[in-house]
Amino acid sequence: MAEAREVIGVIGSGQMGSGIAQLAAVAGFDVWLHDSDFGALLRAKEGIAATLRRFISKGQLSQAVGTDALNRLKFTSNLEDFRNADVIIEAIIESEDAKKSLFSHLDKLAKPSAILASNTSSISITRLASATSRPTQVIGMHFMNPPPVMKLIEIVRGADTSEEIFSKVKALAERFGKIVICSNDYPGFIVNRILMPMINEAFHALYSGVATKEDIDTGMKLGTNHPMGPLELADFIGLDVCLSIMKVLHQGLGDNKYSPCPLLVQYVDAGRLGRKKGVGVYSYNREPVRAKPASSL
């Protein structure tokens, strides 16, 4: 493009953050990817390179675009490198306190015109914006996992998000190649308001002995044409993330139907967080891991 190259900053180099950074670089932006853990940055750099090579080998991306994307990516553990970013997207832990603290710091650091976006999957954008002096420039950009593959993005307006900022972010998401849906600032937004109670109910079905985990997942895959069963999907998302979102729904909506299933709570307490830990509802290690019986809860 003829105009000056825009700069995107992404904070958090896990699967979501690195995927968002990859999207931005492929779309032609200069990108800074931040993580306080330098080892995590190295893993993200290797992961992005491997994903781009896979896309190129499958003919989904040209060699030139892939090479250009890698050249546009920079990695840092210093937030000072974000001073000139036009849009900063946080993809850190799903904790309101952590996100508010980060946004407060970014508000003082970023240039006045910078847009602050959150990849939160459930936390109030209005409350996150309250930690800044620029609430009109704070917005939600909820990417689906994994960001380079999933076509959808939820854009969430806070109470004070301006129409100008909304239009800019919508155009940015479309430049990323995403299909945009828009949500008002309610707990869980659209996707997780519907998805997480289904996952929670699947845990209740397992907890109460309705069926095995395999039959629950097979029933939903073959009976409703879902590509993954709800328990398998929970492992993919991360059981800790599912639990966090259910807590947000329960607290924000005040209805006990959103109360997290005790089995979900137990698995998280035991460190069974899903694929990222090698064990969740299912075991992804060679050695089987046995959960405590439900009757012990």
C-alpha positions as YAML, in Angstrom:
chain: A
units: angstrom
residues:
- id: 1
  name: MET
  ca: [0.00, 0.00, 0.00]
- id: 2
  name: ALA
  ca: [1.12, 3.53, -0.74]
- id: 3
  name: GLU
  ca: [0.26, 5.02, 2.65]
- id: 4
  name: ALA
  ca: [2.55, 4.83, 5.68]
- id: 5
  name: ARG
  ca: [2.62, 1.38, 7.18]
- id: 6
  name: GLU
  ca: [0.47, 1.05, 10.25]
- id: 7
  name: VAL
  ca: [1.77, -0.58, 13.39]
- id: 8
  name: ILE
  ca: [-0.12, -3.19, 15.38]
- id: 9
  name: GLY
  ca: [0.98, -4.18, 18.88]
- id: 10
  name: VAL
  ca: [-0.09, -7.52, 20.35]
- id: 11
  name: ILE
  ca: [0.43, -8.35, 24.02]
- id: 12
  name: GLY
  ca: [0.60, -12.01, 25.01]
- id: 13
  name: SER
  ca: [2.42, -14.55, 22.83]
- id: 14
  name: GLY
  ca: [0.30, -17.61, 23.54]
- id: 15
  name: GLN
  ca: [-1.83, -19.32, 20.91]
- id: 16
  name: MET
  ca: [-4.24, -16.39, 20.64]
- id: 17
  name: GLY
  ca: [-1.67, -13.58, 20.70]
- id: 18
  name: SER
  ca: [0.74, -15.22, 18.28]
- id: 19
  name: GLY
  ca: [-2.15, -16.05, 15.95]
- id: 20
  name: ILE
  ca: [-3.37, -12.45, 16.00]
- id: 21
  name: ALA
  ca: [0.16, -11.19, 15.35]
- id: 22
  name: GLN
  ca: [0.46, -13.56, 12.39]
- id: 23
  name: LEU
  ca: [-2.84, -12.33, 10.96]
- id: 24
  name: ALA
  ca: [-1.75, -8.71, 11.23]
- id: 25
  name: ALA
  ca: [1.62, -9.36, 9.59]
- id: 26
  name: VAL
  ca: [0.05, -11.32, 6.71]
- id: 27
  name: ALA
  ca: [-2.40, -8.43, 6.24]
- id: 28
  name: GLY
  ca: [0.51, -6.06, 5.67]
- id: 29
  name: PHE
  ca: [0.97, -4.41, 9.06]
- id: 30
  name: ASP
  ca: [4.20, -3.96, 10.96]
- id: 31
  name: VAL
  ca: [3.72, -5.94, 14.16]
- id: 32
  name: TRP
  ca: [5.25, -5.96, 17.62]
- id: 33
  name: LEU
  ca: [4.48, -9.08, 19.67]
- id: 34
  name: HIS
  ca: [5.12, -8.70, 23.40]
- id: 35
  name: ASP
  ca: [5.51, -11.17, 26.20]
- id: 36
  name: SER
  ca: [7.27, -10.79, 29.54]
- id: 37
  name: ASP
  ca: [8.56, -14.37, 29.10]
- id: 38
  name: PHE
  ca: [11.36, -14.35, 26.53]
- id: 39
  name: GLY
  ca: [11.13, -18.13, 26.16]
- id: 40
  name: ALA
  ca: [7.45, -17.78, 25.23]
- id: 41
  name: LEU
  ca: [8.44, -15.25, 22.56]
- id: 42
  name: LEU
  ca: [10.92, -17.69, 21.05]
- id: 43
  name: ARG
  ca: [8.27, -20.41, 20.97]
- id: 44
  name: ALA
  ca: [5.83, -17.98, 19.37]
- id: 45
  name: LYS
  ca: [8.37, -17.02, 16.70]
- id: 46
  name: GLU
  ca: [9.01, -20.68, 15.87]
- id: 47
  name: GLY
  ca: [5.28, -21.46, 15.89]
- id: 48
  name: ILE
  ca: [4.39, -18.60, 13.56]
- id: 49
  name: ALA
  ca: [7.15, -19.58, 11.13]
- id: 50
  name: ALA
  ca: [5.96, -23.19, 11.14]
- id: 51
  name: THR
  ca: [2.33, -22.17, 10.55]
- id: 52
  name: LEU
  ca: [3.29, -19.91, 7.65]
- id: 53
  name: ARG
  ca: [5.34, -22.70, 6.09]
- id: 54
  name: ARG
  ca: [2.36, -25.04, 6.40]
- id: 55
  name: PHE
  ca: [0.04, -22.51, 4.75]
- id: 56
  name: ILE
  ca: [2.56, -22.01, 1.93]
- id: 57
  name: SER
  ca: [2.96, -25.78, 1.39]
- id: 58
  name: LYS
  ca: [-0.83, -26.13, 1.14]
- id: 59
  name: GLY
  ca: [-1.08, -23.29, -1.37]
- id: 60
  name: GLN
  ca: [-3.06, -21.13, 1.05]
- id: 61
  name: LEU
  ca: [-0.39, -18.44, 1.08]
- id: 62
  name: SER
  ca: [2.27, -17.38, -1.40]
- id: 63
  name: GLN
  ca: [5.96, -17.62, -0.54]
- id: 64
  name: ALA
  ca: [6.31, -13.86, -1.02]
- id: 65
  name: VAL
  ca: [3.49, -13.01, 1.40]
- id: 66
  name: GLY
  ca: [4.81, -15.48, 3.97]
- id: 67
  name: THR
  ca: [8.34, -14.10, 3.79]
- id: 68
  name: ASP
  ca: [7.07, -10.52, 3.98]
- id: 69
  name: ALA
  ca: [4.95, -11.38, 7.04]
- id: 70
  name: LEU
  ca: [7.96, -12.80, 8.90]
- id: 71
  name: ASN
  ca: [9.95, -9.67, 8.05]
- id: 72
  name: ARG
  ca: [7.19, -7.46, 9.47]
- id: 73
  name: LEU
  ca: [7.13, -9.27, 12.82]
- id: 74
  name: LYS
  ca: [9.20, -8.04, 15.75]
- id: 75
  name: PHE
  ca: [9.34, -9.59, 19.20]
- id: 76
  name: THR
  ca: [9.87, -7.73, 22.46]
- id: 77
  name: SER
  ca: [9.66, -7.95, 26.23]
- id: 78
  name: ASN
  ca: [9.60, -4.15, 26.54]
- id: 79
  name: LEU
  ca: [6.26, -2.36, 26.31]
- id: 80
  name: GLU
  ca: [8.11, 0.87, 25.46]
- id: 81
  name: ASP
  ca: [8.28, -0.51, 21.91]
- id: 82
  name: PHE
  ca: [4.50, 0.06, 21.71]
- id: 83
  name: ARG
  ca: [4.71, 3.86, 21.94]
- id: 84
  name: ASN
  ca: [4.11, 4.29, 18.20]
- id: 85
  name: ALA
  ca: [1.52, 1.54, 17.75]
- id: 86
  name: ASP
  ca: [-1.73, 2.55, 16.06]
- id: 87
  name: VAL
  ca: [-3.72, -0.35, 17.53]
- id: 88
  name: ILE
  ca: [-2.76, -2.40, 20.59]
- id: 89
  name: ILE
  ca: [-4.53, -5.74, 21.10]
- id: 90
  name: GLU
  ca: [-4.15, -7.51, 24.43]
- id: 91
  name: ALA
  ca: [-4.39, -11.29, 24.56]
- id: 92
  name: ILE
  ca: [-3.23, -12.00, 28.10]
- id: 93
  name: ILE
  ca: [-4.77, -14.14, 30.84]
- id: 94
  name: GLU
  ca: [-8.57, -13.92, 31.16]
- id: 95
  name: SER
  ca: [-8.46, -11.87, 34.37]
- id: 96
  name: GLU
  ca: [-10.25, -8.55, 34.75]
- id: 97
  name: ASP
  ca: [-7.71, -7.26, 37.27]
- id: 98
  name: ALA
  ca: [-4.75, -8.16, 35.05]
- id: 99
  name: LYS
  ca: [-6.36, -6.61, 31.97]
- id: 100
  name: LYS
  ca: [-7.32, -3.42, 33.83]
- id: 101
  name: SER
  ca: [-3.78, -3.04, 35.15]
- id: 102
  name: LEU
  ca: [-2.38, -3.50, 31.65]
- id: 103
  name: PHE
  ca: [-4.83, -1.05, 30.08]
- id: 104
  name: SER
  ca: [-4.02, 1.56, 32.73]
- id: 105
  name: HIS
  ca: [-0.33, 1.22, 31.89]
- id: 106
  name: LEU
  ca: [-0.93, 1.29, 28.13]
- id: 107
  name: ASP
  ca: [-3.10, 4.38, 28.49]
- id: 108
  name: LYS
  ca: [-0.11, 6.28, 29.86]
- id: 109
  name: LEU
  ca: [2.31, 4.78, 27.36]
- id: 110
  name: ALA
  ca: [0.50, 4.74, 24.01]
- id: 111
  name: LYS
  ca: [0.16, 7.72, 21.72]
- id: 112
  name: PRO
  ca: [-3.11, 9.70, 22.14]
- id: 113
  name: SER
  ca: [-4.65, 8.37, 18.93]
- id: 114
  name: ALA
  ca: [-3.95, 4.71, 19.68]
- id: 115
  name: ILE
  ca: [-6.85, 2.26, 19.90]
- id: 116
  name: LEU
  ca: [-6.77, -0.19, 22.83]
- id: 117
  name: ALA
  ca: [-8.47, -3.48, 22.03]
- id: 118
  name: SER
  ca: [-9.06, -6.54, 24.17]
- id: 119
  name: ASN
  ca: [-9.32, -10.13, 22.97]
- id: 120
  name: THR
  ca: [-11.35, -10.97, 26.09]
- id: 121
  name: SER
  ca: [-13.95, -13.64, 25.54]
- id: 122
  name: SER
  ca: [-16.31, -12.50, 28.27]
- id: 123
  name: ILE
  ca: [-15.10, -9.56, 30.43]
- id: 124
  name: SER
  ca: [-16.89, -6.21, 30.25]
- id: 125
  name: ILE
  ca: [-15.25, -3.81, 27.80]
- id: 126
  name: THR
  ca: [-16.86, -0.91, 29.68]
- id: 127
  name: ARG
  ca: [-15.11, -1.91, 32.90]
- id: 128
  name: LEU
  ca: [-11.77, -2.38, 31.12]
- id: 129
  name: ALA
  ca: [-12.18, 1.05, 29.52]
- id: 130
  name: SER
  ca: [-12.78, 2.60, 32.94]
- id: 131
  name: ALA
  ca: [-9.12, 1.95, 33.75]
- id: 132
  name: THR
  ca: [-8.10, 4.41, 31.01]
- id: 133
  name: SER
  ca: [-8.55, 8.09, 30.19]
- id: 134
  name: ARG
  ca: [-9.66, 7.18, 26.63]
- id: 135
  name: PRO
  ca: [-12.82, 5.05, 27.00]
- id: 136
  name: THR
  ca: [-14.03, 6.11, 23.55]
- id: 137
  name: GLN
  ca: [-10.96, 4.34, 22.08]
- id: 138
  name: VAL
  ca: [-11.36, 1.03, 23.91]
- id: 139
  name: ILE
  ca: [-13.09, -1.87, 22.16]
- id: 140
  name: GLY
  ca: [-13.36, -5.65, 22.19]
- id: 141
  name: MET
  ca: [-11.89, -7.76, 19.38]
- id: 142
  name: HIS
  ca: [-12.72, -11.35, 20.29]
- id: 143
  name: PHE
  ca: [-10.90, -13.64, 17.85]
- id: 144
  name: MET
  ca: [-11.81, -17.31, 17.67]
- id: 145
  name: ASN
  ca: [-9.21, -20.01, 18.34]
- id: 146
  name: PRO
  ca: [-6.99, -20.48, 16.37]
- id: 147
  name: PRO
  ca: [-7.05, -16.93, 14.92]
- id: 148
  name: PRO
  ca: [-5.34, -17.70, 11.57]
- id: 149
  name: VAL
  ca: [-7.92, -20.40, 10.77]
- id: 150
  name: MET
  ca: [-11.25, -19.32, 12.27]
- id: 151
  name: LYS
  ca: [-13.12, -16.84, 10.09]
- id: 152
  name: LEU
  ca: [-15.20, -15.14, 12.78]
- id: 153
  name: ILE
  ca: [-14.49, -12.18, 15.01]
- id: 154
  name: GLU
  ca: [-16.78, -10.61, 17.59]
- id: 155
  name: ILE
  ca: [-16.45, -6.84, 17.92]
- id: 156
  name: VAL
  ca: [-17.74, -5.57, 21.24]
- id: 157
  name: ARG
  ca: [-18.54, -1.95, 21.95]
- id: 158
  name: GLY
  ca: [-18.16, -0.60, 25.45]
- id: 159
  name: ALA
  ca: [-20.61, 1.97, 26.77]
- id: 160
  name: ASP
  ca: [-18.41, 4.82, 25.51]
- id: 161
  name: THR
  ca: [-16.79, 3.29, 22.40]
- id: 162
  name: SER
  ca: [-17.12, 5.86, 19.63]
- id: 163
  name: GLU
  ca: [-18.67, 5.17, 16.23]
- id: 164
  name: GLU
  ca: [-15.40, 6.23, 14.60]
- id: 165
  name: ILE
  ca: [-13.38, 3.68, 16.56]
- id: 166
  name: PHE
  ca: [-15.94, 0.97, 15.90]
- id: 167
  name: SER
  ca: [-15.77, 1.66, 12.14]
- id: 168
  name: LYS
  ca: [-11.96, 1.62, 12.14]
- id: 169
  name: VAL
  ca: [-11.79, -1.66, 14.04]
- id: 170
  name: LYS
  ca: [-14.45, -3.27, 11.87]
- id: 171
  name: ALA
  ca: [-12.44, -2.28, 8.77]
- id: 172
  name: LEU
  ca: [-9.29, -3.66, 10.41]
- id: 173
  name: ALA
  ca: [-10.98, -7.01, 11.14]
- id: 174
  name: GLU
  ca: [-12.20, -7.23, 7.56]
- id: 175
  name: ARG
  ca: [-8.67, -6.50, 6.35]
- id: 176
  name: PHE
  ca: [-7.60, -9.48, 8.45]
- id: 177
  name: GLY
  ca: [-10.05, -11.50, 6.33]
- id: 178
  name: LYS
  ca: [-12.59, -11.98, 9.10]
- id: 179
  name: ILE
  ca: [-16.37, -12.09, 9.08]
- id: 180
  name: VAL
  ca: [-17.55, -9.60, 11.69]
- id: 181
  name: ILE
  ca: [-20.40, -9.95, 14.16]
- id: 182
  name: CYS
  ca: [-21.13, -7.17, 16.62]
- id: 183
  name: SER
  ca: [-22.15, -7.53, 20.25]
- id: 184
  name: ASN
  ca: [-23.23, -5.12, 22.90]
- id: 185
  name: ASP
  ca: [-21.32, -5.28, 26.17]
- id: 186
  name: TYR
  ca: [-23.10, -8.11, 27.98]
- id: 187
  name: PRO
  ca: [-21.40, -10.99, 29.85]
- id: 188
  name: GLY
  ca: [-20.11, -13.61, 27.41]
- id: 189
  name: PHE
  ca: [-21.06, -11.50, 24.38]
- id: 190
  name: ILE
  ca: [-22.66, -13.70, 21.68]
- id: 191
  name: VAL
  ca: [-20.60, -16.84, 21.14]
- id: 192
  name: ASN
  ca: [-19.67, -17.67, 24.72]
- id: 193
  name: ARG
  ca: [-23.09, -16.69, 26.08]
- id: 194
  name: ILE
  ca: [-24.38, -19.69, 24.09]
- id: 195
  name: LEU
  ca: [-21.32, -21.98, 23.89]
- id: 196
  name: MET
  ca: [-20.14, -22.04, 27.50]
- id: 197
  name: PRO
  ca: [-23.48, -23.10, 29.06]
- id: 198
  name: MET
  ca: [-23.54, -25.98, 26.56]
- id: 199
  name: ILE
  ca: [-20.04, -27.03, 27.60]
- id: 200
  name: ASN
  ca: [-20.99, -26.65, 31.27]
- id: 201
  name: GLU
  ca: [-24.07, -28.83, 30.70]
- id: 202
  name: ALA
  ca: [-21.88, -31.47, 29.07]
- id: 203
  name: PHE
  ca: [-19.80, -31.52, 32.24]
- id: 204
  name: HIS
  ca: [-23.00, -31.93, 34.27]
- id: 205
  name: ALA
  ca: [-23.98, -34.88, 32.06]
- id: 206
  name: LEU
  ca: [-20.60, -36.49, 32.68]
- id: 207
  name: TYR
  ca: [-20.66, -35.62, 36.40]
- id: 208
  name: SER
  ca: [-24.09, -37.12, 36.98]
- id: 209
  name: GLY
  ca: [-23.37, -40.28, 34.99]
- id: 210
  name: VAL
  ca: [-25.70, -39.67, 32.05]
- id: 211
  name: ALA
  ca: [-23.08, -41.07, 29.66]
- id: 212
  name: THR
  ca: [-19.37, -41.49, 29.08]
- id: 213
  name: LYS
  ca: [-17.32, -38.58, 27.80]
- id: 214
  name: GLU
  ca: [-16.93, -40.36, 24.47]
- id: 215
  name: ASP
  ca: [-20.67, -40.84, 24.01]
- id: 216
  name: ILE
  ca: [-21.44, -37.26, 25.03]
- id: 217
  name: ASP
  ca: [-19.03, -35.95, 22.43]
- id: 218
  name: THR
  ca: [-20.08, -38.43, 19.74]
- id: 219
  name: GLY
  ca: [-23.73, -37.58, 20.35]
- id: 220
  name: MET
  ca: [-23.13, -33.89, 19.75]
- id: 221
  name: LYS
  ca: [-20.83, -34.44, 16.77]
- id: 222
  name: LEU
  ca: [-23.08, -36.85, 14.91]
- id: 223
  name: GLY
  ca: [-26.41, -35.70, 16.29]
- id: 224
  name: THR
  ca: [-25.96, -31.95, 15.78]
- id: 225
  name: ASN
  ca: [-23.17, -31.91, 13.17]
- id: 226
  name: HIS
  ca: [-20.66, -30.18, 15.46]
- id: 227
  name: PRO
  ca: [-17.06, -30.68, 14.32]
- id: 228
  name: MET
  ca: [-15.95, -31.28, 17.92]
- id: 229
  name: GLY
  ca: [-17.86, -32.54, 20.92]
- id: 230
  name: PRO
  ca: [-18.31, -30.09, 23.82]
- id: 231
  name: LEU
  ca: [-15.89, -31.88, 26.17]
- id: 232
  name: GLU
  ca: [-13.25, -32.21, 23.46]
- id: 233
  name: LEU
  ca: [-13.76, -28.53, 22.63]
- id: 234
  name: ALA
  ca: [-13.40, -27.59, 26.29]
- id: 235
  name: ASP
  ca: [-10.01, -29.33, 26.35]
- id: 236
  name: PHE
  ca: [-9.01, -27.41, 23.23]
- id: 237
  name: ILE
  ca: [-10.10, -24.04, 24.67]
- id: 238
  name: GLY
  ca: [-8.64, -24.74, 28.12]
- id: 239
  name: LEU
  ca: [-10.74, -25.79, 31.11]
- id: 240
  name: ASP
  ca: [-9.43, -22.85, 33.11]
- id: 241
  name: VAL
  ca: [-10.71, -20.48, 30.43]
- id: 242
  name: CYS
  ca: [-14.10, -22.23, 30.38]
- id: 243
  name: LEU
  ca: [-14.35, -21.95, 34.15]
- id: 244
  name: SER
  ca: [-13.38, -18.28, 34.09]
- id: 245
  name: ILE
  ca: [-16.07, -17.50, 31.52]
- id: 246
  name: MET
  ca: [-18.72, -19.44, 33.45]
- id: 247
  name: LYS
  ca: [-17.84, -17.41, 36.55]
- id: 248
  name: VAL
  ca: [-18.24, -14.18, 34.55]
- id: 249
  name: LEU
  ca: [-21.64, -15.36, 33.26]
- id: 250
  name: HIS
  ca: [-22.78, -16.44, 36.73]
- id: 251
  name: GLN
  ca: [-21.69, -13.21, 38.39]
- id: 252
  name: GLY
  ca: [-22.76, -10.89, 35.59]
- id: 253
  name: LEU
  ca: [-26.17, -12.42, 34.87]
- id: 254
  name: GLY
  ca: [-27.02, -13.49, 38.41]
- id: 255
  name: ASP
  ca: [-28.68, -16.75, 37.41]
- id: 256
  name: ASN
  ca: [-27.72, -20.06, 39.00]
- id: 257
  name: LYS
  ca: [-28.11, -21.84, 35.67]
- id: 258
  name: TYR
  ca: [-24.67, -20.39, 34.88]
- id: 259
  name: SER
  ca: [-23.07, -21.84, 38.03]
- id: 260
  name: PRO
  ca: [-19.95, -23.85, 37.01]
- id: 261
  name: CYS
  ca: [-20.30, -27.62, 37.22]
- id: 262
  name: PRO
  ca: [-18.42, -29.04, 40.24]
- id: 263
  name: LEU
  ca: [-16.57, -31.46, 37.96]
- id: 264
  name: LEU
  ca: [-15.24, -28.58, 35.84]
- id: 265
  name: VAL
  ca: [-14.08, -26.84, 39.02]
- id: 266
  name: GLN
  ca: [-12.41, -30.03, 40.27]
- id: 267
  name: TYR
  ca: [-10.53, -30.60, 37.02]
- id: 268
  name: VAL
  ca: [-9.17, -27.04, 37.06]
- id: 269
  name: ASP
  ca: [-8.19, -27.36, 40.74]
- id: 270
  name: ALA
  ca: [-6.31, -30.56, 39.83]
- id: 271
  name: GLY
  ca: [-4.43, -28.79, 37.02]
- id: 272
  name: ARG
  ca: [-6.28, -30.74, 34.32]
- id: 273
  name: LEU
  ca: [-6.56, -27.77, 31.98]
- id: 274
  name: GLY
  ca: [-6.85, -29.58, 28.63]
- id: 275
  name: ARG
  ca: [-4.55, -30.00, 25.66]
- id: 276
  name: LYS
  ca: [-2.10, -27.33, 26.77]
- id: 277
  name: LYS
  ca: [-1.32, -29.37, 29.90]
- id: 278
  name: GLY
  ca: [-1.56, -32.80, 28.29]
- id: 279
  name: VAL
  ca: [-4.65, -33.78, 30.26]
- id: 280
  name: GLY
  ca: [-8.14, -32.45, 30.77]
- id: 281
  name: VAL
  ca: [-11.34, -34.39, 30.20]
- id: 282
  name: TYR
  ca: [-9.18, -36.57, 27.96]
- id: 283
  name: SER
  ca: [-5.56, -37.56, 28.40]
- id: 284
  name: TYR
  ca: [-3.14, -36.47, 25.68]
- id: 285
  name: ASN
  ca: [-0.17, -38.19, 27.30]
- id: 286
  name: ARG
  ca: [0.86, -41.81, 26.91]
- id: 287
  name: GLU
  ca: [0.25, -42.57, 30.55]
- id: 288
  name: PRO
  ca: [-3.45, -42.45, 31.51]
- id: 289
  name: VAL
  ca: [-4.45, -40.03, 34.25]
- id: 290
  name: ARG
  ca: [-7.35, -40.97, 36.44]
- id: 291
  name: ALA
  ca: [-9.73, -38.37, 37.86]
- id: 292
  name: LYS
  ca: [-11.14, -38.62, 41.35]
- id: 293
  name: PRO
  ca: [-14.59, -40.20, 41.37]
- id: 294
  name: ALA
  ca: [-17.48, -37.75, 41.25]
- id: 295
  name: SER
  ca: [-18.80, -39.08, 44.56]
- id: 296
  name: SER
  ca: [-15.78, -37.60, 46.34]
- id: 297
  name: LEU
  ca: [-16.83, -34.03, 45.53]
...
